[in-house]
Amino acid sequence: MLRAAGGVDLLHLRMADVGSLAAADVARELDIPVVFTVAPDPHAVIQSLDLSGALTRETFGDVDEVEHFWFRTRLVQQLASNASHTVLFPRPELERDMRELVGIDVTSHPERHTIVPEGIDLDVVDRSVAEAAEHAAGLPATPPLAELRALLETLPPERRGLPLLVSVGRLHRVKGMATIVEAWAGSGVDGDTASLRDRANLLLIGGDLEHPSADEREQLDLIDAIVPADRHRASGLLLPGHRPNDTVARWVAAARFGLPGLAAPRGVYVCGSLKEEFGIALLEAMGSGLLVVAPQGGGPSTYVRQGDTGWLTRTWDVDALRQAMGEALTAASVETTEARAARSRDTVERSFTIQAMARSLSGVYDTVHHDELEQREWSVSAR
């Protein structure tokens, strides 16, 4: 394909998988420079599992047979070392994490590395917020909101009118969907017997429910072990499966404003991931004005203000996640939300739009292309 395209100046690889390995080999054969986005994945997952006690030296071999941690860590190192330039996501301790988790010293050749935050399309978010606010004020529901209303109408009457806890993502152990259910359905912390289930309904968006993969089936089985499948709706647990991005954006915005007669306003977005390199869905939720609960490590720590725009917590610790979810729900219910919602959106608008990301990457591409041309000119003159 690259030969057929002709005149390819640069290849940007963003995933450390076998496809990227093959692409890097082809690029090297065709003398095409590569930009590689480096993230400590699966390094951060290994660290979280280690801290939680779920992964030990004794169990690593068995787990690695399934997860291929060893191969994936070496693949990241190989792709990063062979790339002409690497792109990094912001992290609170970037230099330390890249050195200790990935084995890359970004200070030795700083000209080879550029920090570029991910970005979202705020136009989509703003349209979703406008639609949700208008429906909450009494206008008819748009088709995506009508679909959400139909879903909420399957709840028993006594559960209608509660706010929504929302999470969006793949049904995969790394995303922690079953952990969110466990935190929501379990008893309160510090002797409090009330559960989050009494205070909010839980909406988990994602996954192929009709033909689940092995990973999806694992998460669904774990969820059903916590809340039996025939008790999902009665308990306030909603699993609609995958939805298009535009629909998801409108559902997330609806969690902020509520749906008349079916859901109270001032919901909370929850990310239960073992690791989150940056968190596009989190940024979209913040752009919608929602309080968020997020992993305390990785990218979210660079933009979530603790106790203000969200709560950072140990997502691999069910009790810690439960407490953060509860505190966020309480804060959402008592705070003047407009000012805080504006601060959340301002955070996204200042630094995390798709336009800002494109400008930064354009600069990286120009630099790599210019350096490559200079190198080729030098090689010709040397010959």
CSV table of C-alpha atoms in Angstrom, one decimal:
chain,number,residue,atom,x,y,z
A,1,MET,CA,0.0,0.0,0.0
A,2,LEU,CA,2.8,2.4,0.8
A,3,ARG,CA,4.5,1.7,-2.5
A,4,ALA,CA,1.3,2.2,-4.3
A,5,ALA,CA,0.7,5.5,-2.5
A,6,GLY,CA,4.0,6.9,-3.6
A,7,GLY,CA,5.7,9.9,-2.1
A,8,VAL,CA,4.9,9.1,1.5
A,9,ASP,CA,7.0,11.5,3.6
A,10,LEU,CA,6.4,10.1,7.1
A,11,LEU,CA,4.5,7.3,8.9
A,12,HIS,CA,3.0,8.0,12.4
A,13,LEU,CA,2.4,4.8,14.4
A,14,ARG,CA,0.3,5.1,17.5
A,15,MET,CA,-0.3,1.6,18.8
A,16,ALA,CA,2.3,-0.9,20.0
A,17,ASP,CA,1.0,-4.0,18.3
A,18,VAL,CA,2.0,-6.4,15.7
A,19,GLY,CA,0.5,-4.2,13.0
A,20,SER,CA,2.8,-1.4,14.0
A,21,LEU,CA,5.7,-3.7,14.1
A,22,ALA,CA,5.0,-4.7,10.5
A,23,ALA,CA,4.5,-1.1,9.4
A,24,ALA,CA,7.8,-0.1,11.0
A,25,ASP,CA,9.6,-2.9,9.1
A,26,VAL,CA,8.1,-1.8,5.8
A,27,ALA,CA,8.8,1.9,6.5
A,28,ARG,CA,12.5,1.0,7.2
A,29,GLU,CA,12.7,-1.0,3.9
A,30,LEU,CA,11.2,2.0,2.0
A,31,ASP,CA,13.3,4.5,3.9
A,32,ILE,CA,10.3,6.3,5.3
A,33,PRO,CA,10.8,8.1,8.7
A,34,VAL,CA,8.6,6.9,11.5
A,35,VAL,CA,7.0,8.9,14.3
A,36,PHE,CA,5.9,6.7,17.2
A,37,THR,CA,3.6,7.6,20.0
A,38,VAL,CA,5.1,6.1,23.2
A,39,ALA,CA,2.9,5.2,26.1
A,40,PRO,CA,3.8,3.0,29.1
A,41,ASP,CA,1.4,0.3,28.0
A,42,PRO,CA,1.4,-2.4,29.3
A,43,HIS,CA,3.9,-1.1,31.8
A,44,ALA,CA,1.3,1.0,33.8
A,45,VAL,CA,-1.1,-2.0,33.8
A,46,ILE,CA,1.6,-4.2,35.3
A,47,GLN,CA,2.4,-1.6,37.9
A,48,SER,CA,-1.3,-1.3,38.9
A,49,LEU,CA,-1.8,-5.1,39.0
A,50,ASP,CA,1.4,-5.3,41.1
A,51,LEU,CA,0.1,-2.7,43.6
A,52,SER,CA,-3.3,-4.4,43.9
A,53,GLY,CA,-1.6,-7.8,44.5
A,54,ALA,CA,-3.3,-9.3,41.5
A,55,LEU,CA,0.1,-9.9,39.8
A,56,THR,CA,3.2,-11.3,41.5
A,57,ARG,CA,6.5,-12.8,40.5
A,58,GLU,CA,5.0,-16.2,41.1
A,59,THR,CA,1.9,-15.6,38.8
A,60,PHE,CA,3.6,-13.5,36.1
A,61,GLY,CA,4.3,-16.5,33.8
A,62,ASP,CA,0.7,-17.7,33.8
A,63,VAL,CA,-0.7,-14.2,33.3
A,64,ASP,CA,1.9,-13.5,30.6
A,65,GLU,CA,0.6,-16.5,28.6
A,66,VAL,CA,-2.6,-14.6,28.2
A,67,GLU,CA,-1.6,-11.0,28.2
A,68,HIS,CA,1.8,-11.2,26.4
A,69,PHE,CA,3.2,-8.5,28.7
A,70,TRP,CA,6.8,-9.5,28.0
A,71,PHE,CA,6.4,-9.2,24.2
A,72,ARG,CA,4.5,-6.0,24.4
A,73,THR,CA,7.0,-4.2,26.7
A,74,ARG,CA,9.8,-5.2,24.4
A,75,LEU,CA,7.8,-4.1,21.3
A,76,VAL,CA,7.3,-0.6,22.8
A,77,GLN,CA,11.1,-0.3,23.4
A,78,GLN,CA,12.0,-1.5,19.9
A,79,LEU,CA,9.5,0.8,18.1
A,80,ALA,CA,10.6,3.8,20.3
A,81,SER,CA,14.3,3.2,19.8
A,82,ASN,CA,14.0,2.8,16.0
A,83,ALA,CA,11.7,5.8,15.5
A,84,SER,CA,12.9,9.1,14.1
A,85,HIS,CA,10.9,10.9,16.7
A,86,THR,CA,8.6,10.0,19.5
A,87,VAL,CA,5.4,11.7,20.8
A,88,LEU,CA,4.6,11.5,24.5
A,89,PHE,CA,1.4,12.1,26.4
A,90,PRO,CA,1.7,14.5,29.4
A,91,ARG,CA,2.2,12.7,32.7
A,92,PRO,CA,2.8,14.3,36.2
A,93,GLU,CA,6.2,12.5,36.4
A,94,LEU,CA,6.9,12.0,32.8
A,95,GLU,CA,10.7,11.7,32.9
A,96,ARG,CA,10.6,9.3,35.9
A,97,ASP,CA,7.8,7.2,34.4
A,98,MET,CA,9.4,6.8,31.0
A,99,ARG,CA,12.7,5.9,32.6
A,100,GLU,CA,11.4,3.5,35.3
A,101,LEU,CA,8.4,2.0,33.4
A,102,VAL,CA,9.5,2.0,29.8
A,103,GLY,CA,13.3,2.2,30.1
A,104,ILE,CA,13.6,5.4,28.0
A,105,ASP,CA,15.6,8.4,29.1
A,106,VAL,CA,13.9,11.3,27.4
A,107,THR,CA,16.5,13.7,28.8
A,108,SER,CA,19.4,12.2,26.9
A,109,HIS,CA,18.2,13.3,23.5
A,110,PRO,CA,15.3,15.7,24.2
A,111,GLU,CA,15.2,16.8,20.6
A,112,ARG,CA,13.8,13.4,19.7
A,113,HIS,CA,10.8,13.7,21.9
A,114,THR,CA,7.7,16.0,21.9
A,115,ILE,CA,4.9,16.1,24.4
A,116,VAL,CA,1.5,16.3,22.6
A,117,PRO,CA,-1.8,16.1,24.6
A,118,GLU,CA,-4.7,14.3,23.0
A,119,GLY,CA,-7.6,16.4,21.8
A,120,ILE,CA,-11.3,16.2,21.4
A,121,ASP,CA,-13.8,17.9,19.1
A,122,LEU,CA,-15.6,20.4,21.3
A,123,ASP,CA,-18.1,21.2,18.6
A,124,VAL,CA,-19.7,17.8,19.1
A,125,VAL,CA,-19.6,18.2,22.8
A,126,ASP,CA,-21.2,21.7,22.7
A,127,ARG,CA,-24.0,20.5,20.4
A,128,SER,CA,-24.7,17.6,22.8
A,129,VAL,CA,-24.8,19.9,25.8
A,130,ALA,CA,-27.2,22.3,24.0
A,131,GLU,CA,-29.5,19.4,23.1
A,132,ALA,CA,-29.5,18.0,26.6
A,133,ALA,CA,-30.1,21.4,28.2
A,134,GLU,CA,-33.0,22.1,25.8
A,135,HIS,CA,-34.6,18.8,26.5
A,136,ALA,CA,-34.3,19.3,30.3
A,137,ALA,CA,-36.0,22.6,29.8
A,138,GLY,CA,-39.0,21.0,28.2
A,139,LEU,CA,-38.2,20.7,24.4
A,140,PRO,CA,-38.8,17.3,22.7
A,141,ALA,CA,-36.0,14.8,22.9
A,142,THR,CA,-33.8,14.4,19.8
A,143,PRO,CA,-33.5,10.8,18.5
A,144,PRO,CA,-30.4,10.0,20.6
A,145,LEU,CA,-32.0,11.3,23.8
A,146,ALA,CA,-35.3,9.5,22.9
A,147,GLU,CA,-33.3,6.3,22.8
A,148,LEU,CA,-31.9,7.0,26.2
A,149,ARG,CA,-35.4,7.8,27.5
A,150,ALA,CA,-36.6,4.5,26.2
A,151,LEU,CA,-33.7,2.7,28.0
A,152,LEU,CA,-34.4,4.5,31.3
A,153,GLU,CA,-38.1,3.7,31.0
A,154,THR,CA,-37.2,0.0,31.5
A,155,LEU,CA,-36.2,0.9,35.1
A,156,PRO,CA,-38.7,0.2,37.8
A,157,PRO,CA,-40.7,3.4,38.9
A,158,GLU,CA,-38.9,3.7,42.2
A,159,ARG,CA,-35.5,4.0,40.5
A,160,ARG,CA,-36.6,6.7,38.0
A,161,GLY,CA,-35.5,10.2,39.1
A,162,LEU,CA,-32.1,9.1,40.4
A,163,PRO,CA,-29.0,10.7,38.9
A,164,LEU,CA,-26.7,8.7,36.5
A,165,LEU,CA,-23.2,7.4,37.1
A,166,VAL,CA,-21.9,6.9,33.6
A,167,SER,CA,-18.9,5.2,32.1
A,168,VAL,CA,-17.9,4.6,28.5
A,169,GLY,CA,-15.4,2.1,27.2
A,170,ARG,CA,-14.5,-1.4,26.1
A,171,LEU,CA,-15.6,-4.3,28.2
A,172,HIS,CA,-12.1,-5.3,29.1
A,173,ARG,CA,-10.4,-5.9,32.4
A,174,VAL,CA,-8.0,-3.0,31.8
A,175,LYS,CA,-11.0,-0.6,31.6
A,176,GLY,CA,-12.3,-1.8,34.9
A,177,MET,CA,-16.1,-2.0,34.1
A,178,ALA,CA,-16.7,-4.9,36.5
A,179,THR,CA,-14.8,-3.0,39.2
A,180,ILE,CA,-17.1,0.0,38.7
A,181,VAL,CA,-20.1,-2.3,39.2
A,182,GLU,CA,-18.6,-3.8,42.3
A,183,ALA,CA,-17.9,-0.4,43.8
A,184,TRP,CA,-21.4,0.8,42.9
A,185,ALA,CA,-23.2,-2.3,44.2
A,186,GLY,CA,-21.2,-2.9,47.4
A,187,SER,CA,-21.7,-1.5,50.9
A,188,GLY,CA,-20.5,2.0,51.8
A,189,VAL,CA,-17.1,2.7,53.4
A,190,ASP,CA,-16.2,3.7,56.9
A,191,GLY,CA,-19.2,1.9,58.4
A,192,ASP,CA,-21.7,3.6,56.1
A,193,THR,CA,-24.2,0.8,55.1
A,194,ALA,CA,-25.7,2.8,52.3
A,195,SER,CA,-24.5,1.8,48.9
A,196,LEU,CA,-24.1,3.9,45.8
A,197,ARG,CA,-26.8,1.8,44.3
A,198,ASP,CA,-29.2,3.5,46.6
A,199,ARG,CA,-28.1,6.9,45.3
A,200,ALA,CA,-27.7,6.6,41.6
A,201,ASN,CA,-28.3,4.3,38.6
A,202,LEU,CA,-25.3,3.0,36.7
A,203,LEU,CA,-25.0,3.3,32.9
A,204,LEU,CA,-22.1,1.4,31.3
A,205,ILE,CA,-21.8,2.1,27.5
A,206,GLY,CA,-19.7,-0.2,25.4
A,207,GLY,CA,-19.1,-3.7,24.2
A,208,ASP,CA,-20.7,-6.2,21.8
A,209,LEU,CA,-23.4,-7.8,23.9
A,210,GLU,CA,-24.8,-10.0,21.2
A,211,HIS,CA,-21.5,-11.6,20.1
A,212,PRO,CA,-19.1,-10.8,23.0
A,213,SER,CA,-15.4,-11.6,22.6
A,214,ALA,CA,-13.6,-13.7,25.2
A,215,ASP,CA,-12.6,-10.5,27.1
A,216,GLU,CA,-16.1,-9.1,26.9
A,217,ARG,CA,-17.5,-12.3,28.1
A,218,GLU,CA,-15.2,-12.3,31.1
A,219,GLN,CA,-16.3,-8.8,32.1
A,220,LEU,CA,-20.0,-9.7,31.6
A,221,ASP,CA,-19.6,-12.8,33.8
A,222,LEU,CA,-17.9,-10.8,36.5
A,223,ILE,CA,-20.7,-8.2,36.4
A,224,ASP,CA,-23.4,-10.9,36.5
A,225,ALA,CA,-21.7,-12.4,39.5
A,226,ILE,CA,-22.1,-9.1,41.3
A,227,VAL,CA,-25.6,-8.2,40.1
A,228,PRO,CA,-27.4,-11.2,38.5
A,229,ALA,CA,-28.5,-10.6,34.9
A,230,ASP,CA,-32.2,-10.9,35.8
A,231,ARG,CA,-31.7,-8.2,38.4
A,232,HIS,CA,-29.9,-5.6,36.3
A,233,ARG,CA,-32.8,-3.3,35.7
A,234,ALA,CA,-34.4,-3.8,39.1
A,235,SER,CA,-31.0,-2.8,40.6
A,236,GLY,CA,-30.5,0.2,38.4
A,237,LEU,CA,-27.8,-1.2,36.2
A,238,LEU,CA,-28.0,-0.4,32.5
A,239,LEU,CA,-25.8,-2.1,29.9
A,240,PRO,CA,-26.9,-0.9,26.4
A,241,GLY,CA,-23.7,-2.0,24.6
A,242,HIS,CA,-21.8,-0.1,22.0
A,243,ARG,CA,-23.3,3.2,20.7
A,244,PRO,CA,-22.0,5.6,18.0
A,245,ASN,CA,-19.9,8.5,19.3
A,246,ASP,CA,-22.5,11.2,18.6
A,247,THR,CA,-25.0,9.2,20.6
A,248,VAL,CA,-22.6,8.7,23.5
A,249,ALA,CA,-21.8,12.4,23.6
A,250,ARG,CA,-25.5,13.2,24.0
A,251,TRP,CA,-26.0,10.6,26.7
A,252,VAL,CA,-23.1,11.9,28.7
A,253,ALA,CA,-24.4,15.4,28.4
A,254,ALA,CA,-27.8,14.2,29.6
A,255,ALA,CA,-26.2,12.9,32.8
A,256,ARG,CA,-25.4,16.5,33.6
A,257,PHE,CA,-28.9,18.0,32.9
A,258,GLY,CA,-31.1,14.9,33.6
A,259,LEU,CA,-34.1,13.7,31.7
A,260,PRO,CA,-37.5,14.9,32.9
A,261,GLY,CA,-39.3,12.2,34.8
A,262,LEU,CA,-36.6,9.6,34.3
A,263,ALA,CA,-33.2,10.8,35.6
A,264,ALA,CA,-32.2,13.6,38.0
A,265,PRO,CA,-29.5,16.1,36.9
A,266,ARG,CA,-26.0,16.3,38.3
A,267,GLY,CA,-24.7,12.9,37.4
A,268,VAL,CA,-21.0,11.9,37.5
A,269,TYR,CA,-18.7,10.3,34.9
A,270,VAL,CA,-16.5,7.4,36.2
A,271,CYS,CA,-13.4,5.9,34.6
A,272,GLY,CA,-12.4,2.7,36.3
A,273,SER,CA,-9.4,1.9,34.1
A,274,LEU,CA,-6.3,0.3,35.7
A,275,LYS,CA,-4.4,2.8,33.6
A,276,GLU,CA,-5.4,5.7,31.4
A,277,GLU,CA,-2.7,7.2,29.2
A,278,PHE,CA,-4.7,10.2,28.6
A,279,GLY,CA,-8.5,9.7,28.6
A,280,ILE,CA,-10.5,11.0,25.6
A,281,ALA,CA,-13.8,9.9,27.2
A,282,LEU,CA,-12.8,11.7,30.4
A,283,LEU,CA,-12.1,14.9,28.5
A,284,GLU,CA,-15.4,14.7,26.7
A,285,ALA,CA,-17.2,14.3,30.0
A,286,MET,CA,-15.4,17.3,31.4
A,287,GLY,CA,-16.2,19.3,28.3
A,288,SER,CA,-19.9,18.4,29.0
A,289,GLY,CA,-19.5,19.9,32.4
A,290,LEU,CA,-19.6,16.7,34.4
A,291,LEU,CA,-17.6,15.9,37.5
A,292,VAL,CA,-15.4,13.0,36.8
A,293,VAL,CA,-13.7,10.1,38.8
A,294,ALA,CA,-10.4,9.1,37.2
A,295,PRO,CA,-7.2,7.1,37.8
A,296,GLN,CA,-4.7,9.0,39.9
A,297,GLY,CA,-1.8,8.1,37.6
A,298,GLY,CA,-1.2,8.9,34.0
A,299,GLY,CA,-2.7,11.6,31.9
A,300,PRO,CA,-5.8,12.4,34.0
A,301,SER,CA,-3.6,13.7,36.8
A,302,THR,CA,-2.4,16.5,34.5
A,303,TYR,CA,-5.9,18.0,33.9
A,304,VAL,CA,-8.3,16.8,36.7
A,305,ARG,CA,-8.3,19.2,39.6
A,306,GLN,CA,-8.8,17.1,42.7
A,307,GLY,CA,-12.0,18.0,44.6
A,308,ASP,CA,-12.9,20.6,42.0
A,309,THR,CA,-13.4,19.2,38.5
A,310,GLY,CA,-13.1,15.6,39.7
A,311,TRP,CA,-11.6,13.0,42.0
A,312,LEU,CA,-8.4,11.1,41.3
A,313,THR,CA,-8.2,7.7,43.0
A,314,ARG,CA,-6.7,4.2,43.0
A,315,THR,CA,-9.1,2.6,40.6
A,316,TRP,CA,-7.7,-0.8,41.2
A,317,ASP,CA,-8.8,-0.5,44.9
A,318,VAL,CA,-12.6,-1.1,45.0
A,319,ASP,CA,-13.0,0.7,48.4
A,320,ALA,CA,-11.0,3.7,47.1
A,321,LEU,CA,-13.0,3.9,43.9
A,322,ARG,CA,-16.3,3.6,45.8
A,323,GLN,CA,-15.4,6.4,48.1
A,324,ALA,CA,-14.3,8.7,45.2
A,325,MET,CA,-17.6,7.9,43.4
A,326,GLY,CA,-19.6,8.7,46.5
A,327,GLU,CA,-17.7,12.0,47.2
A,328,ALA,CA,-18.2,13.1,43.6
A,329,LEU,CA,-21.9,12.3,43.7
A,330,THR,CA,-22.2,14.3,47.0
A,331,ALA,CA,-20.3,17.3,45.5
A,332,ALA,CA,-22.4,17.2,42.4
A,333,SER,CA,-25.6,17.3,44.4
A,334,VAL,CA,-24.6,20.3,46.6
A,335,GLU,CA,-22.4,22.5,44.5
A,336,THR,CA,-23.4,25.4,42.3
A,337,THR,CA,-22.7,23.4,39.1
A,338,GLU,CA,-22.5,26.1,36.5
A,339,ALA,CA,-19.3,27.7,37.7
A,340,ARG,CA,-17.6,24.3,38.2
A,341,ALA,CA,-18.9,23.0,34.8
A,342,ALA,CA,-17.5,26.1,33.2
A,343,ARG,CA,-14.1,25.4,34.8
A,344,SER,CA,-14.2,21.9,33.4
A,345,ARG,CA,-15.0,23.0,29.9
A,346,ASP,CA,-12.3,25.8,30.1
A,347,THR,CA,-9.7,23.2,31.0
A,348,VAL,CA,-10.5,21.3,27.8
A,349,GLU,CA,-10.8,24.4,25.6
A,350,ARG,CA,-7.4,25.8,26.7
A,351,SER,CA,-5.3,22.7,26.0
A,352,PHE,CA,-7.1,19.6,24.8
A,353,THR,CA,-8.9,20.3,21.6
A,354,ILE,CA,-8.4,18.3,18.4
A,355,GLN,CA,-7.2,21.6,16.7
A,356,ALA,CA,-4.5,22.1,19.3
A,357,MET,CA,-3.4,18.5,18.9
A,358,ALA,CA,-3.3,18.9,15.1
A,359,ARG,CA,-1.1,22.0,15.3
A,360,SER,CA,1.4,20.3,17.6
A,361,LEU,CA,1.6,17.2,15.4
A,362,SER,CA,2.0,19.4,12.3
A,363,GLY,CA,5.1,20.9,13.9
A,364,VAL,CA,6.5,17.5,14.7
A,365,TYR,CA,5.9,16.3,11.1
A,366,ASP,CA,7.5,19.4,9.7
A,367,THR,CA,10.6,18.9,11.9
A,368,VAL,CA,11.0,15.2,11.1
A,369,HIS,CA,10.5,15.8,7.4
A,370,HIS,CA,13.0,18.7,7.3
A,371,ASP,CA,15.6,16.7,9.3
A,372,GLU,CA,15.1,13.7,6.9
A,373,LEU,CA,15.7,15.9,3.9
A,374,GLU,CA,18.9,17.4,5.4
A,375,GLN,CA,20.1,13.9,6.3
A,376,ARG,CA,19.6,12.7,2.7
A,377,GLU,CA,21.3,15.8,1.3
A,378,TRP,CA,24.3,15.2,3.6
A,379,SER,CA,24.4,11.5,2.6
A,380,VAL,CA,24.5,12.4,-1.1
A,381,SER,CA,27.2,15.1,-0.7
A,382,ALA,CA,29.2,12.6,1.4
A,383,ARG,CA,29.1,10.1,-1.4
